[in-house]
C-alpha positions as a Markdown table, in Angstrom:
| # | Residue | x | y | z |
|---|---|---|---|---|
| 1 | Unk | 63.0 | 18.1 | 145.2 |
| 2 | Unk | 64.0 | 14.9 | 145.7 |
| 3 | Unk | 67.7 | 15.5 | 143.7 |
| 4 | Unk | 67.8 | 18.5 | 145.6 |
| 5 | Unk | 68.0 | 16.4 | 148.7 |
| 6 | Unk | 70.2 | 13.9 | 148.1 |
| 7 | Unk | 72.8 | 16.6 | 146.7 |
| 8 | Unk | 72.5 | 18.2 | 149.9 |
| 9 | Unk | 73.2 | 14.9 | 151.8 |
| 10 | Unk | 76.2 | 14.5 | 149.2 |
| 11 | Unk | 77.5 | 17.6 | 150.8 |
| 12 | Unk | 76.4 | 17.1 | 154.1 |
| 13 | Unk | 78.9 | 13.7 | 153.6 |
| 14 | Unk | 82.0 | 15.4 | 151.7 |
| 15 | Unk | 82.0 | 18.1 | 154.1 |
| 16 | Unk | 81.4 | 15.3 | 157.3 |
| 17 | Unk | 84.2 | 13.4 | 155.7 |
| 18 | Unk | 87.0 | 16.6 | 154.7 |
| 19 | Unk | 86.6 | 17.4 | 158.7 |
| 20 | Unk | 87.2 | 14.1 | 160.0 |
| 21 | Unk | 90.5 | 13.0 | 157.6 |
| 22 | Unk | 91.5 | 17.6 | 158.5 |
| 23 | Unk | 94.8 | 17.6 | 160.9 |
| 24 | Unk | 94.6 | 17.8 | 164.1 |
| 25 | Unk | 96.3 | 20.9 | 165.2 |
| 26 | Unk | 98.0 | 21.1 | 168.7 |
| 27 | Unk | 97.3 | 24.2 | 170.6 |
| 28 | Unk | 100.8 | 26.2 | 171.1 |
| 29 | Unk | 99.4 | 27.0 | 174.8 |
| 30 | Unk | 100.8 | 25.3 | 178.2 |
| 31 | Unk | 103.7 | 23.1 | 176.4 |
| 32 | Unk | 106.8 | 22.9 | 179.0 |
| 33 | Unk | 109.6 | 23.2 | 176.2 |
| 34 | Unk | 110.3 | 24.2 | 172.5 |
| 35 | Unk | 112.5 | 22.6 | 170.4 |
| 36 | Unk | 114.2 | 23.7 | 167.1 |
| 37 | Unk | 115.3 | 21.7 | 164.4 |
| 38 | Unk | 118.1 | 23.2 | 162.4 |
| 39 | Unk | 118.9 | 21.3 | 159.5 |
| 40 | Unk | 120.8 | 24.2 | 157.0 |
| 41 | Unk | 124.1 | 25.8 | 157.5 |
| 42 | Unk | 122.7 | 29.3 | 156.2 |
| 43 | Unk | 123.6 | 31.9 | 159.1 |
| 44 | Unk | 120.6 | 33.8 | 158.4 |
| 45 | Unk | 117.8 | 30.5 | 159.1 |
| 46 | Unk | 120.5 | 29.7 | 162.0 |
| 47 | Unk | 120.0 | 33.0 | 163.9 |
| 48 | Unk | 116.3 | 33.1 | 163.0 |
| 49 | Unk | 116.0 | 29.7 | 164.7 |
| 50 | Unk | 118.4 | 30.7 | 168.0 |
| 51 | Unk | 116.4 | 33.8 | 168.6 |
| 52 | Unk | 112.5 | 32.5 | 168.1 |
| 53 | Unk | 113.8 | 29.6 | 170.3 |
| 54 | Unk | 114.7 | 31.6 | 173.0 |
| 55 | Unk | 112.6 | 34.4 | 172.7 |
| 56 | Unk | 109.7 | 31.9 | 173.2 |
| 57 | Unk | 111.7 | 30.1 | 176.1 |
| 58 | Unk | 111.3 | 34.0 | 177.7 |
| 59 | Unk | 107.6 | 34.4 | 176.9 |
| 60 | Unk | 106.5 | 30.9 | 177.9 |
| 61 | Unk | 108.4 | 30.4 | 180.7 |
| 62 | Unk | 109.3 | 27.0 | 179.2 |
| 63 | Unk | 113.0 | 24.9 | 178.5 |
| 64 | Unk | 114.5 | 25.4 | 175.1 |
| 65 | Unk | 116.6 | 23.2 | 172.7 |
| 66 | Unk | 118.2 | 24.0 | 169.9 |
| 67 | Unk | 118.8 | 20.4 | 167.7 |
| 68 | Unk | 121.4 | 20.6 | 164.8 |
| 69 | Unk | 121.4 | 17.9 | 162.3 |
| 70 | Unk | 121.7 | 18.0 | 158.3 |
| 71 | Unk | 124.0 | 20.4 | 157.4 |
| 72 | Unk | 123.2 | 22.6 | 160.6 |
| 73 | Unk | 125.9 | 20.8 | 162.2 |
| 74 | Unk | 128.7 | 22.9 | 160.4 |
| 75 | Unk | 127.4 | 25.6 | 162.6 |
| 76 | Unk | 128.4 | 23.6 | 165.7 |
| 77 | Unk | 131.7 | 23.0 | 164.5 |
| 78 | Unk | 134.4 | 25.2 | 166.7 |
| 79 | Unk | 136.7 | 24.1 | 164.1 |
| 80 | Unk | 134.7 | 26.0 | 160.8 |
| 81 | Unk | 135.0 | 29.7 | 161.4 |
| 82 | Unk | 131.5 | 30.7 | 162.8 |
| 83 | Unk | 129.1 | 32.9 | 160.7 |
| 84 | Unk | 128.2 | 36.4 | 161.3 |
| 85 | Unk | 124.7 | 37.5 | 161.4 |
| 86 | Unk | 124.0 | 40.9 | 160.2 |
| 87 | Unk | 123.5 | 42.4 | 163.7 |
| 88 | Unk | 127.6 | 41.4 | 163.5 |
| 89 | Unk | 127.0 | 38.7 | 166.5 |
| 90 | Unk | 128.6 | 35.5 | 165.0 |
| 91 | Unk | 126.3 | 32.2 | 165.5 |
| 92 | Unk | 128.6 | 30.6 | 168.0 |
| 93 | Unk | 128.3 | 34.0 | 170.2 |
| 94 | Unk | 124.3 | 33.7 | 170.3 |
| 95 | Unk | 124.6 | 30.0 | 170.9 |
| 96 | Unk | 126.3 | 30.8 | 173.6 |
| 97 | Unk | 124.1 | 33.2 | 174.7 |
| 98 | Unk | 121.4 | 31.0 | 174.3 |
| 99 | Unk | 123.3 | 28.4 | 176.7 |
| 100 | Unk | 123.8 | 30.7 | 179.3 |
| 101 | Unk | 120.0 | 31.7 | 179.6 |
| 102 | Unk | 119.2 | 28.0 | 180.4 |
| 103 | Unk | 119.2 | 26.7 | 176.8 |
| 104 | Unk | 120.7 | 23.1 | 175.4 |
| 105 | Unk | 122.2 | 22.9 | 172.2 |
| 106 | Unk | 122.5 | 19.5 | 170.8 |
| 107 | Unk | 124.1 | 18.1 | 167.9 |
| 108 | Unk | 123.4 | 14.9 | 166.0 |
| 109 | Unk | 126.4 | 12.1 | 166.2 |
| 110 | Unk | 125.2 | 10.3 | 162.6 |
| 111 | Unk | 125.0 | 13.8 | 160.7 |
| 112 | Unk | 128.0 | 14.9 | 162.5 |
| 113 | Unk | 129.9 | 11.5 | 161.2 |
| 114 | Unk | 128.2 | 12.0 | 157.8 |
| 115 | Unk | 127.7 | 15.3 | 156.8 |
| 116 | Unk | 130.2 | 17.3 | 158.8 |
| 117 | Unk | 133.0 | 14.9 | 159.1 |
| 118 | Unk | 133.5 | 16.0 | 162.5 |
| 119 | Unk | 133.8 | 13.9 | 166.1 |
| 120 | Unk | 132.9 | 15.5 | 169.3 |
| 121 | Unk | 136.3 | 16.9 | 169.9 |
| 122 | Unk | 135.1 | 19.6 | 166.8 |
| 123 | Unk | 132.1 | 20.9 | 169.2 |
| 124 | Unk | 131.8 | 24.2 | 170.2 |
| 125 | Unk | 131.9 | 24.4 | 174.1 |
| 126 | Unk | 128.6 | 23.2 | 175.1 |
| 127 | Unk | 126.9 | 21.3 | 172.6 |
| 128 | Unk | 126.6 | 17.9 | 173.2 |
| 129 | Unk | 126.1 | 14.8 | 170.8 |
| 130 | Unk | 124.1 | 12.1 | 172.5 |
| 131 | Unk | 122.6 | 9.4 | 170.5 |
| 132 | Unk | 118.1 | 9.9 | 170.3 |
| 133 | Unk | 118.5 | 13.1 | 172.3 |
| 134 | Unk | 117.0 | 14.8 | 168.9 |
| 135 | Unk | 114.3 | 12.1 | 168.5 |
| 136 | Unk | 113.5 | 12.3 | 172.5 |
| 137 | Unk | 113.4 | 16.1 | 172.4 |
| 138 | Unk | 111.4 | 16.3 | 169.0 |
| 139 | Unk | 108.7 | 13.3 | 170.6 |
| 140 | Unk | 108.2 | 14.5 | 174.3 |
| 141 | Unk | 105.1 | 15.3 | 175.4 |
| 142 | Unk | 104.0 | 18.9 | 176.2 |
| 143 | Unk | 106.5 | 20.2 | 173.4 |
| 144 | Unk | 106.3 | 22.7 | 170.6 |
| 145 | Unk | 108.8 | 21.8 | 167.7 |
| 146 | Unk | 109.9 | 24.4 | 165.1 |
| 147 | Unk | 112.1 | 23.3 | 162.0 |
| 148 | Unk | 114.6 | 25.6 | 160.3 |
């Protein structure tokens, strides 16, 4: 009786313990913007990324930004032939798109230096590269971030 106890309270402690050190998750409900993170140049992540961003932006009522760093920032480049998607739209169309329905589209300077060997002169028309605006947008409060 008595072991029976004290591996119950064992339990009672693991379990106690596993749901303090569990995540915290944030509710997806009432944030004011979404922001995407797109770090790969692969057209078909790309357009995944442009359309939930947007198509949340539409169902929340809320701001959108779309942040390319990594390799993403090949995609950003007017001077790099654009990929086409498979519905034939090319990624600089949809971006775009995405800009005229009230999205921003930045790019980050240090990839763009690093990775893409490009200067903002190679952006399509648009996109801006200002220093921490991925880091602000990523950390501000009543934000949902997504990562592609």
């Amino acid at each position: 009786m008595i072991l029976c106890r004290r591996i119950i309270l064992v339990i009672l402690v693991l379990c106690s313990v596993a749901m303090l050190s569990a995540p915290h998750h944030v509710r997806a409900e009432g944030f004011k913007q979404v922001v995407t993170s797109v770090t790969t140049d692969d057209v078909n992540r790309a357009a995944m990324a442009i359309q939930f961003t947007r198509s949340i932006m539409q169902e929340k009522n809320c701001a959108g930004v779309l942040f390319f760093n990594v390799y993403g920032v090949n995609l950003v480049n007017a001077k790099i032939a654009s990929p086409t998607y498979d519905s034939g739209e090319s990624i600089a169309a949809m971006l775009a798109d995405f800009m005229k329905a009230g999205g921003q589209v930045f790019a980050c300077p240090m990839c763009m230096k690093h990775v893409g060997k490009m200067t903002n002169a190679d952006l399509l028309q648009g996109v801006a590269a200002v220093k921490g605006a991925g880091v602000k947008a990523v950390s501000a409060s009543d934000t949902l971030v997504l990562s592609y």
